[in-house]
Structures are given as C-alpha cells and as structure tokens.
GROMACS .gro file of C-alpha atoms in nm:
model
  346
    1UNK     CA    1  -3.802  -4.323   7.081
    2UNK     CA    2  -3.504  -4.204   6.880
    3UNK     CA    3  -3.687  -4.287   6.555
    4UNK     CA    4  -3.988  -4.089   6.675
    5UNK     CA    5  -3.772  -3.790   6.758
    6UNK     CA    6  -3.609  -3.801   6.415
    7UNK     CA    7  -3.938  -3.825   6.226
    8UNK     CA    8  -4.099  -3.550   6.436
    9UNK     CA    9  -3.802  -3.325   6.363
   10UNK     CA   10  -3.832  -3.406   5.991
   11UNK     CA   11  -4.204  -3.325   5.995
   12UNK     CA   12  -4.136  -2.991   6.162
   13UNK     CA   13  -3.911  -2.908   5.867
   14UNK     CA   14  -4.134  -3.061   5.596
   15UNK     CA   15  -4.492  -3.089   5.728
   16UNK     CA   16  -4.631  -3.161   5.379
   17UNK     CA   17  -4.405  -3.460   5.314
   18UNK     CA   18  -4.643  -3.754   5.266
   19UNK     CA   19  -4.367  -4.015   5.301
   20UNK     CA   20  -4.270  -3.877   5.644
   21UNK     CA   21  -4.630  -3.904   5.762
   22UNK     CA   22  -4.632  -4.270   5.650
   23UNK     CA   23  -4.318  -4.336   5.854
   24UNK     CA   24  -4.474  -4.166   6.156
   25UNK     CA   25  -4.786  -4.380   6.110
   26UNK     CA   26  -4.577  -4.697   6.098
   27UNK     CA   27  -4.402  -4.607   6.424
   28UNK     CA   28  -4.732  -4.528   6.596
   29UNK     CA   29  -4.887  -4.850   6.468
   30UNK     CA   30  -4.596  -5.053   6.609
   31UNK     CA   31  -4.661  -4.886   6.945
   32UNK     CA   32  -5.036  -4.967   6.915
   33UNK     CA   33  -5.112  -4.594   6.894
   34UNK     CA   34  -5.371  -4.662   6.628
   35UNK     CA   35  -5.568  -4.339   6.648
   36UNK     CA   36  -5.251  -4.136   6.596
   37UNK     CA   37  -5.138  -4.368   6.317
   38UNK     CA   38  -5.472  -4.311   6.143
   39UNK     CA   39  -5.434  -3.933   6.176
   40UNK     CA   40  -5.084  -3.957   6.028
   41UNK     CA   41  -5.212  -4.154   5.730
   42UNK     CA   42  -5.498  -3.912   5.676
   43UNK     CA   43  -5.238  -3.639   5.639
   44UNK     CA   44  -5.027  -3.857   5.412
   45UNK     CA   45  -5.320  -3.928   5.179
   46UNK     CA   46  -5.419  -3.562   5.184
   47UNK     CA   47  -5.077  -3.457   5.056
   48UNK     CA   48  -5.043  -3.756   4.821
   49UNK     CA   49  -5.389  -3.903   4.745
   50UNK     CA   50  -5.268  -4.121   4.457
   51UNK     CA   51  -5.033  -4.339   4.665
   52UNK     CA   52  -5.177  -4.693   4.689
   53UNK     CA   53  -4.933  -4.792   4.966
   54UNK     CA   54  -5.073  -4.524   5.195
   55UNK     CA   55  -5.429  -4.642   5.136
   56UNK     CA   56  -5.321  -5.001   5.201
   57UNK     CA   57  -5.167  -4.897   5.533
   58UNK     CA   58  -5.484  -4.705   5.615
   59UNK     CA   59  -5.682  -5.024   5.550
   60UNK     CA   60  -5.461  -5.216   5.792
   61UNK     CA   61  -5.503  -4.953   6.064
   62UNK     CA   62  -5.880  -4.946   6.024
   63UNK     CA   63  -5.887  -5.327   6.032
   64UNK     CA   64  -5.694  -5.327   6.359
   65UNK     CA   65  -5.928  -5.060   6.495
   66UNK     CA   66  -6.226  -5.282   6.420
   67UNK     CA   67  -6.368  -5.081   6.130
   68UNK     CA   68  -6.376  -5.350   5.861
   69UNK     CA   69  -6.612  -5.162   5.623
   70UNK     CA   70  -6.377  -4.862   5.621
   71UNK     CA   71  -6.077  -5.091   5.578
   72UNK     CA   72  -6.247  -5.245   5.274
   73UNK     CA   73  -6.317  -4.898   5.136
   74UNK     CA   74  -5.949  -4.806   5.179
   75UNK     CA   75  -5.817  -5.119   5.011
   76UNK     CA   76  -6.052  -5.072   4.718
   77UNK     CA   77  -5.917  -4.719   4.681
   78UNK     CA   78  -5.568  -4.869   4.671
   79UNK     CA   79  -5.682  -5.127   4.415
   80UNK     CA   80  -5.831  -4.853   4.198
   81UNK     CA   81  -5.494  -4.675   4.197
   82UNK     CA   82  -5.293  -4.993   4.129
   83UNK     CA   83  -5.522  -5.263   3.985
   84UNK     CA   84  -5.231  -5.492   3.895
   85UNK     CA   85  -5.093  -5.519   4.249
   86UNK     CA   86  -5.175  -5.873   4.355
   87UNK     CA   87  -5.097  -5.807   4.721
   88UNK     CA   88  -5.368  -5.542   4.730
   89UNK     CA   89  -5.615  -5.778   4.565
   90UNK     CA   90  -5.525  -6.052   4.814
   91UNK     CA   91  -5.583  -5.817   5.106
   92UNK     CA   92  -5.922  -5.717   4.966
   93UNK     CA   93  -6.023  -6.084   4.950
   94UNK     CA   94  -5.898  -6.140   5.306
   95UNK     CA   95  -6.106  -5.848   5.432
   96UNK     CA   96  -6.415  -5.985   5.260
   97UNK     CA   97  -6.350  -6.320   5.428
   98UNK     CA   98  -6.303  -6.149   5.766
   99UNK     CA   99  -6.636  -5.971   5.715
  100UNK     CA  100  -6.799  -6.305   5.630
  101UNK     CA  101  -6.909  -6.144   5.305
  102UNK     CA  102  -6.884  -6.470   5.115
  103UNK     CA  103  -7.099  -6.366   4.817
  104UNK     CA  104  -6.878  -6.066   4.735
  105UNK     CA  105  -6.566  -6.274   4.802
  106UNK     CA  106  -6.683  -6.532   4.549
  107UNK     CA  107  -6.746  -6.255   4.294
  108UNK     CA  108  -6.406  -6.089   4.352
  109UNK     CA  109  -6.209  -6.412   4.340
  110UNK     CA  110  -6.391  -6.513   4.021
  111UNK     CA  111  -6.306  -6.173   3.865
  112UNK     CA  112  -5.937  -6.222   3.941
  113UNK     CA  113  -5.936  -6.576   3.805
  114UNK     CA  114  -6.108  -6.462   3.485
  115UNK     CA  115  -5.793  -6.258   3.410
  116UNK     CA  116  -5.547  -6.502   3.568
  117UNK     CA  117  -5.697  -6.855   3.582
  118UNK     CA  118  -5.387  -6.996   3.753
  119UNK     CA  119  -5.393  -6.746   4.039
  120UNK     CA  120  -5.337  -6.965   4.345
  121UNK     CA  121  -5.456  -6.714   4.606
  122UNK     CA  122  -5.778  -6.631   4.423
  123UNK     CA  123  -5.842  -7.003   4.373
  124UNK     CA  124  -5.808  -7.067   4.747
  125UNK     CA  125  -6.027  -6.772   4.843
  126UNK     CA  126  -6.293  -6.884   4.596
  127UNK     CA  127  -6.293  -7.231   4.751
  128UNK     CA  128  -6.318  -7.078   5.099
  129UNK     CA  129  -6.614  -6.868   4.987
  130UNK     CA  130  -6.788  -7.181   4.861
  131UNK     CA  131  -6.713  -7.384   5.175
  132UNK     CA  132  -6.828  -7.107   5.409
  133UNK     CA  133  -7.160  -7.107   5.229
  134UNK     CA  134  -7.195  -7.480   5.292
  135UNK     CA  135  -7.100  -7.578   4.936
  136UNK     CA  136  -6.835  -7.824   5.052
  137UNK     CA  137  -6.860  -8.071   4.766
  138UNK     CA  138  -6.841  -7.791   4.511
  139UNK     CA  139  -6.536  -7.641   4.684
  140UNK     CA  140  -6.358  -7.978   4.704
  141UNK     CA  141  -6.428  -8.061   4.340
  142UNK     CA  142  -6.309  -7.716   4.234
  143UNK     CA  143  -5.985  -7.745   4.433
  144UNK     CA  144  -5.929  -8.098   4.308
  145UNK     CA  145  -5.945  -7.981   3.947
  146UNK     CA  146  -5.720  -7.684   4.022
  147UNK     CA  147  -5.462  -7.912   4.187
  148UNK     CA  148  -5.472  -8.146   3.885
  149UNK     CA  149  -5.398  -7.848   3.659
  150UNK     CA  150  -5.107  -7.741   3.880
  151UNK     CA  151  -4.923  -8.063   3.975
  152UNK     CA  152  -4.698  -8.017   4.275
  153UNK     CA  153  -4.892  -7.720   4.415
  154UNK     CA  154  -4.887  -7.816   4.782
  155UNK     CA  155  -5.088  -7.512   4.894
  156UNK     CA  156  -5.391  -7.620   4.692
  157UNK     CA  157  -5.367  -7.973   4.830
  158UNK     CA  158  -5.336  -7.840   5.186
  159UNK     CA  159  -5.637  -7.611   5.144
  160UNK     CA  160  -5.844  -7.901   5.012
  161UNK     CA  161  -5.754  -8.105   5.322
  162UNK     CA  162  -5.854  -7.814   5.548
  163UNK     CA  163  -6.195  -7.789   5.382
  164UNK     CA  164  -6.243  -8.165   5.414
  165UNK     CA  165  -6.169  -8.129   5.786
  166UNK     CA  166  -6.441  -7.864   5.818
  167UNK     CA  167  -6.683  -8.099   5.646
  168UNK     CA  168  -6.587  -8.434   5.799
  169UNK     CA  169  -6.393  -8.360   6.120
  170UNK     CA  170  -6.028  -8.383   6.225
  171UNK     CA  171  -6.014  -8.753   6.309
  172UNK     CA  172  -6.137  -8.852   5.963
  173UNK     CA  173  -5.901  -8.627   5.770
  174UNK     CA  174  -5.591  -8.624   5.997
  175UNK     CA  175  -5.430  -8.929   5.828
  176UNK     CA  176  -5.441  -8.745   5.496
  177UNK     CA  177  -5.260  -8.447   5.647
  178UNK     CA  178  -5.001  -8.677   5.810
  179UNK     CA  179  -4.937  -8.836   5.468
  180UNK     CA  180  -4.888  -8.491   5.312
  181UNK     CA  181  -4.646  -8.392   5.589
  182UNK     CA  182  -4.442  -8.706   5.527
  183UNK     CA  183  -4.394  -8.602   5.163
  184UNK     CA  184  -4.335  -8.236   5.254
  185UNK     CA  185  -4.109  -8.245   5.562
  186UNK     CA  186  -3.976  -7.893   5.502
  187UNK     CA  187  -4.306  -7.714   5.442
  188UNK     CA  188  -4.372  -7.502   5.749
  189UNK     CA  189  -4.735  -7.435   5.650
  190UNK     CA  190  -4.809  -7.809   5.632
  191UNK     CA  191  -4.626  -7.880   5.959
  192UNK     CA  192  -4.791  -7.587   6.137
  193UNK     CA  193  -5.135  -7.713   6.037
  194UNK     CA  194  -5.041  -8.063   6.149
  195UNK     CA  195  -4.922  -7.932   6.488
  196UNK     CA  196  -5.248  -7.745   6.538
  197UNK     CA  197  -5.458  -8.050   6.450
  198UNK     CA  198  -5.253  -8.278   6.677
  199UNK     CA  199  -5.310  -8.035   6.964
  200UNK     CA  200  -5.683  -8.034   6.891
  201UNK     CA  201  -5.675  -8.414   6.892
  202UNK     CA  202  -5.491  -8.408   7.230
  203UNK     CA  203  -5.188  -8.584   7.082
  204UNK     CA  204  -4.955  -8.349   7.263
  205UNK     CA  205  -4.624  -8.535   7.246
  206UNK     CA  206  -4.652  -8.575   6.868
  207UNK     CA  207  -4.755  -8.210   6.835
  208UNK     CA  208  -4.451  -8.092   7.029
  209UNK     CA  209  -4.219  -8.305   6.816
  210UNK     CA  210  -4.359  -8.152   6.495
  211UNK     CA  211  -4.342  -7.799   6.640
  212UNK     CA  212  -3.974  -7.846   6.728
  213UNK     CA  213  -3.916  -7.959   6.369
  214UNK     CA  214  -4.069  -7.635   6.241
  215UNK     CA  215  -3.843  -7.431   6.468
  216UNK     CA  216  -3.540  -7.598   6.314
  217UNK     CA  217  -3.667  -7.486   5.972
  218UNK     CA  218  -3.792  -7.140   6.078
  219UNK     CA  219  -3.645  -7.045   6.417
  220UNK     CA  220  -3.825  -6.709   6.425
  221UNK     CA  221  -4.177  -6.827   6.343
  222UNK     CA  222  -4.398  -6.664   6.609
  223UNK     CA  223  -4.696  -6.892   6.548
  224UNK     CA  224  -4.487  -7.196   6.638
  225UNK     CA  225  -4.397  -7.042   6.975
  226UNK     CA  226  -4.769  -6.988   7.031
  227UNK     CA  227  -4.831  -7.358   6.968
  228UNK     CA  228  -4.545  -7.458   7.197
  229UNK     CA  229  -4.685  -7.226   7.463
  230UNK     CA  230  -5.031  -7.380   7.425
  231UNK     CA  231  -4.879  -7.729   7.450
  232UNK     CA  232  -4.690  -7.647   7.769
  233UNK     CA  233  -5.001  -7.486   7.919
  234UNK     CA  234  -5.205  -7.798   7.843
  235UNK     CA  235  -4.931  -8.009   8.006
  236UNK     CA  236  -4.935  -7.785   8.315
  237UNK     CA  237  -4.587  -7.642   8.255
  238UNK     CA  238  -4.695  -7.282   8.294
  239UNK     CA  239  -4.352  -7.117   8.332
  240UNK     CA  240  -4.232  -7.277   8.010
  241UNK     CA  241  -4.557  -7.176   7.841
  242UNK     CA  242  -4.508  -6.812   7.942
  243UNK     CA  243  -4.150  -6.818   7.811
  244UNK     CA  244  -4.262  -6.947   7.469
  245UNK     CA  245  -4.555  -6.705   7.446
  246UNK     CA  246  -4.342  -6.408   7.549
  247UNK     CA  247  -4.104  -6.499   7.268
  248UNK     CA  248  -4.398  -6.508   7.025
  249UNK     CA  249  -4.506  -6.157   7.131
  250UNK     CA  250  -4.149  -6.031   7.091
  251UNK     CA  251  -4.126  -6.174   6.739
  252UNK     CA  252  -4.472  -6.052   6.632
  253UNK     CA  253  -4.619  -5.785   6.862
  254UNK     CA  254  -4.957  -5.783   6.682
  255UNK     CA  255  -5.019  -6.159   6.701
  256UNK     CA  256  -5.351  -6.184   6.884
  257UNK     CA  257  -5.325  -6.560   6.939
  258UNK     CA  258  -5.010  -6.509   7.146
  259UNK     CA  259  -5.180  -6.263   7.381
  260UNK     CA  260  -5.482  -6.489   7.422
  261UNK     CA  261  -5.269  -6.791   7.510
  262UNK     CA  262  -5.056  -6.578   7.743
  263UNK     CA  263  -5.369  -6.453   7.918
  264UNK     CA  264  -5.504  -6.807   7.955
  265UNK     CA  265  -5.174  -6.919   8.104
  266UNK     CA  266  -5.176  -6.640   8.361
  267UNK     CA  267  -5.537  -6.731   8.444
  268UNK     CA  268  -5.431  -7.085   8.520
  269UNK     CA  269  -5.166  -6.940   8.754
  270UNK     CA  270  -5.447  -6.737   8.915
  271UNK     CA  271  -5.264  -6.418   8.819
  272UNK     CA  272  -5.578  -6.248   8.692
  273UNK     CA  273  -5.427  -5.900   8.673
  274UNK     CA  274  -5.163  -6.011   8.425
  275UNK     CA  275  -5.419  -6.223   8.241
  276UNK     CA  276  -5.647  -5.923   8.189
  277UNK     CA  277  -5.348  -5.713   8.081
  278UNK     CA  278  -5.255  -5.973   7.818
  279UNK     CA  279  -5.611  -5.990   7.684
  280UNK     CA  280  -5.629  -5.611   7.665
  281UNK     CA  281  -5.304  -5.601   7.467
  282UNK     CA  282  -5.457  -5.857   7.233
  283UNK     CA  283  -5.759  -5.632   7.179
  284UNK     CA  284  -5.525  -5.340   7.104
  285UNK     CA  285  -5.340  -5.548   6.846
  286UNK     CA  286  -5.666  -5.612   6.656
  287UNK     CA  287  -5.973  -5.436   6.785
  288UNK     CA  288  -6.206  -5.629   6.551
  289UNK     CA  289  -6.117  -5.969   6.698
  290UNK     CA  290  -6.384  -6.070   6.952
  291UNK     CA  291  -6.168  -6.326   7.135
  292UNK     CA  292  -5.956  -6.094   7.355
  293UNK     CA  293  -6.269  -5.913   7.475
  294UNK     CA  294  -6.438  -6.247   7.546
  295UNK     CA  295  -6.150  -6.384   7.752
  296UNK     CA  296  -6.101  -6.051   7.931
  297UNK     CA  297  -6.470  -6.066   8.022
  298UNK     CA  298  -6.431  -6.413   8.169
  299UNK     CA  299  -6.123  -6.305   8.368
  300UNK     CA  300  -6.306  -5.999   8.504
  301UNK     CA  301  -6.597  -6.225   8.593
  302UNK     CA  302  -6.355  -6.441   8.795
  303UNK     CA  303  -6.250  -6.120   8.976
  304UNK     CA  304  -6.620  -6.052   9.046
  305UNK     CA  305  -6.588  -5.730   8.846
  306UNK     CA  306  -6.924  -5.790   8.679
  307UNK     CA  307  -6.964  -5.442   8.534
  308UNK     CA  308  -6.620  -5.463   8.370
  309UNK     CA  309  -6.696  -5.813   8.245
  310UNK     CA  310  -7.023  -5.693   8.095
  311UNK     CA  311  -6.843  -5.413   7.907
  312UNK     CA  312  -6.587  -5.657   7.764
  313UNK     CA  313  -6.848  -5.915   7.661
  314UNK     CA  314  -7.058  -5.647   7.492
  315UNK     CA  315  -6.749  -5.553   7.290
  316UNK     CA  316  -6.702  -5.918   7.197
  317UNK     CA  317  -7.064  -5.946   7.091
  318UNK     CA  318  -7.028  -5.638   6.871
  319UNK     CA  319  -6.775  -5.824   6.656
  320UNK     CA  320  -6.936  -6.170   6.683
  321UNK     CA  321  -7.310  -6.108   6.729
  322UNK     CA  322  -7.409  -6.471   6.671
  323UNK     CA  323  -7.148  -6.641   6.890
  324UNK     CA  324  -7.339  -6.865   7.130
  325UNK     CA  325  -7.071  -6.867   7.400
  326UNK     CA  326  -7.044  -6.488   7.404
  327UNK     CA  327  -7.423  -6.450   7.421
  328UNK     CA  328  -7.451  -6.702   7.704
  329UNK     CA  329  -7.171  -6.547   7.912
  330UNK     CA  330  -7.303  -6.196   7.851
  331UNK     CA  331  -7.646  -6.301   7.976
  332UNK     CA  332  -7.496  -6.456   8.290
  333UNK     CA  333  -7.276  -6.155   8.366
  334UNK     CA  334  -7.559  -5.909   8.304
  335UNK     CA  335  -7.772  -6.098   8.557
  336UNK     CA  336  -7.487  -6.106   8.809
  337UNK     CA  337  -7.424  -5.737   8.760
  338UNK     CA  338  -7.793  -5.660   8.818
  339UNK     CA  339  -7.801  -5.870   9.136
  340UNK     CA  340  -7.483  -5.705   9.260
  341UNK     CA  341  -7.625  -5.356   9.197
  342UNK     CA  342  -7.945  -5.447   9.384
  343UNK     CA  343  -7.741  -5.571   9.682
  344UNK     CA  344  -7.541  -5.250   9.691
  345UNK     CA  345  -7.859  -5.044   9.673
  346UNK     CA  346  -8.007  -5.237   9.964
   0.00000   0.00000   0.00000
C-alpha cells in the first residue's frame, strides 16, 4: 500500500513518465489487478513506444488475462525493438507452445538456431514442436545429436527423457531418469522431474525423500512445496498439505498449480467455500489456464450450484475446447441445470 501511494504521488507530479507507469503496472499485477495493470502499460507504451521491456510486460499481462494472441503480438513487438534479446525470443517460443501453434514454433526455433546453432532453449523448443506433432523419433534423434555436440549438457538429456516418457510411458523411462538423478544429485530440475514422476507412479515415500533433498538445495522453491503438498494430500495428511501449499503461494503468488492443489485439499476436507476461493485465485493468476475453472466447476457442482458450475466449465472449455473431461462434465452440469430449472418452474 505504501508503494502504491508513492507511485500514485509520483504519477500526479509526472503523468507522462513511462517508467512510473511500468512500476504502477507491476504493483497492480502483483495484486492480480490485471485490467488496471494493462491500462498502466498502455500509458507507458504510449509515452515510450520503443521500450521492449514494456511490451514484454504487456505480453505477460495479456497472457495472464487469457488473451494469448494479443500476448504474442506484444512479444513480437518487443522482439522487433530488440531482436538480440534472447529472453524475449524464449518467451515468444513459450507463447507459441502455449497456443499449441507447433508449426510456427518449429519455424521460429529453426530461425533462431540458424543464427545460433548451439542455442539450448531453441533446440529444446524445436524438439517439443516435433514431439507435439507426433514426430517422436525425429525429436529424439535430433536431441540425441544435439546432446552429443554439447557433452555435459544435462538440460538436453533431461528433455530427451521427458519426450521418451511421452512416447513410451513413465514406467518404461523412469529408470533412465533415476540414473540421471544419481549422476546429478544437485540439479533441482532433474530432481523436481523425478519427484513428479514418482508421485505419478504412486511411489510416495521415495517422492517425499527426493523433494526434501531439493528443499535442502533450494529452500525457497515454490514448486517443491506444491509437490510436498500434493504428497501429503495423497497420504491423507490434509493439514500438512495446506501448510506446504500456503507456503508455495506465499513464495510465488501466481503459481496456478499451488492454488489447484490447495483447492483440492480443501475439497477433501469438505470445505467447499475455501476450495472454490482457491480455484478462483488460480484463475486470476492465469486466466488462460483451463484447470482452475474446471476444478471450480466441479466444486460448485458438489455444492449443487449447477448454474455456477456451468459458467465455470464453459470458461474451461473456452481455453481447452477439445478436453474430453471438460466436455463430459459440462454436458452433465448443463443437464442438471436444466432439470433444476424445470423443477423450480413447476
């Protein structure tokens, strides 16, 4: 609040200061006031249209508001202003992946690698584009060659294992990831992936042991607290789960996974009001992610609020139109809502 007062006072004195509008946007974004943050950035880019950082921040706000096409337009504007900024290029590739625009992602990653063949991020995104189009063997061969050209590049090896998992399944590929973790005991990305896969394989004790190892390496890693929260929820230790997930939200207030797990935990405690609140906060953190809407819809369905559930599931379907679970639940809730309306009319 004090920071907001200071920046508002500064803007009263210098209303055409683009940097001040960026600061105001950052504060509003942290408070999930995304509409106001967007207005602030529009003013910032009006007064200083050649600032790539402002356009990058605008892209992030539009992504969180669910407008991925506009976010992509913003980041390309930033890239035009600063074509050598690799962080901007990486964000553009991430947005293309989020949009499931795998053809354009393959083109963009190839363009970057034509200038910088050893670019690790572009190499990984290119492999992801191939794999998401079903070209698993091509992606694995490509990553294998890239890893041979960059000995010791653990990230390329890890990405290759992830793609093999998508092709062959966790149980087949898990031993390969365990072997990598044994040679890389201080790599949090490897250990985090291993924790996640162990949870998916229902090997909960091993998963918790690995997660605790990560915390010793990176004690403020929010994603690890999410995993610990999920583990405790699966073990029925709901109070401990809530403590871990609350810590994750404190460390990273825009981490959607934390809100989803927190909502699920409250659901299992039959505290549906808090569950719905957690899911709604997740949707505010990233309005283009269908999962908070989906889980909020299920919680509202449990409350027999069928009209509210229908609204939430329609939002989920907007961002994941081909998701079978969303379609099925939306159909069921729509039918229940219709029946309920007919009963009330009678």
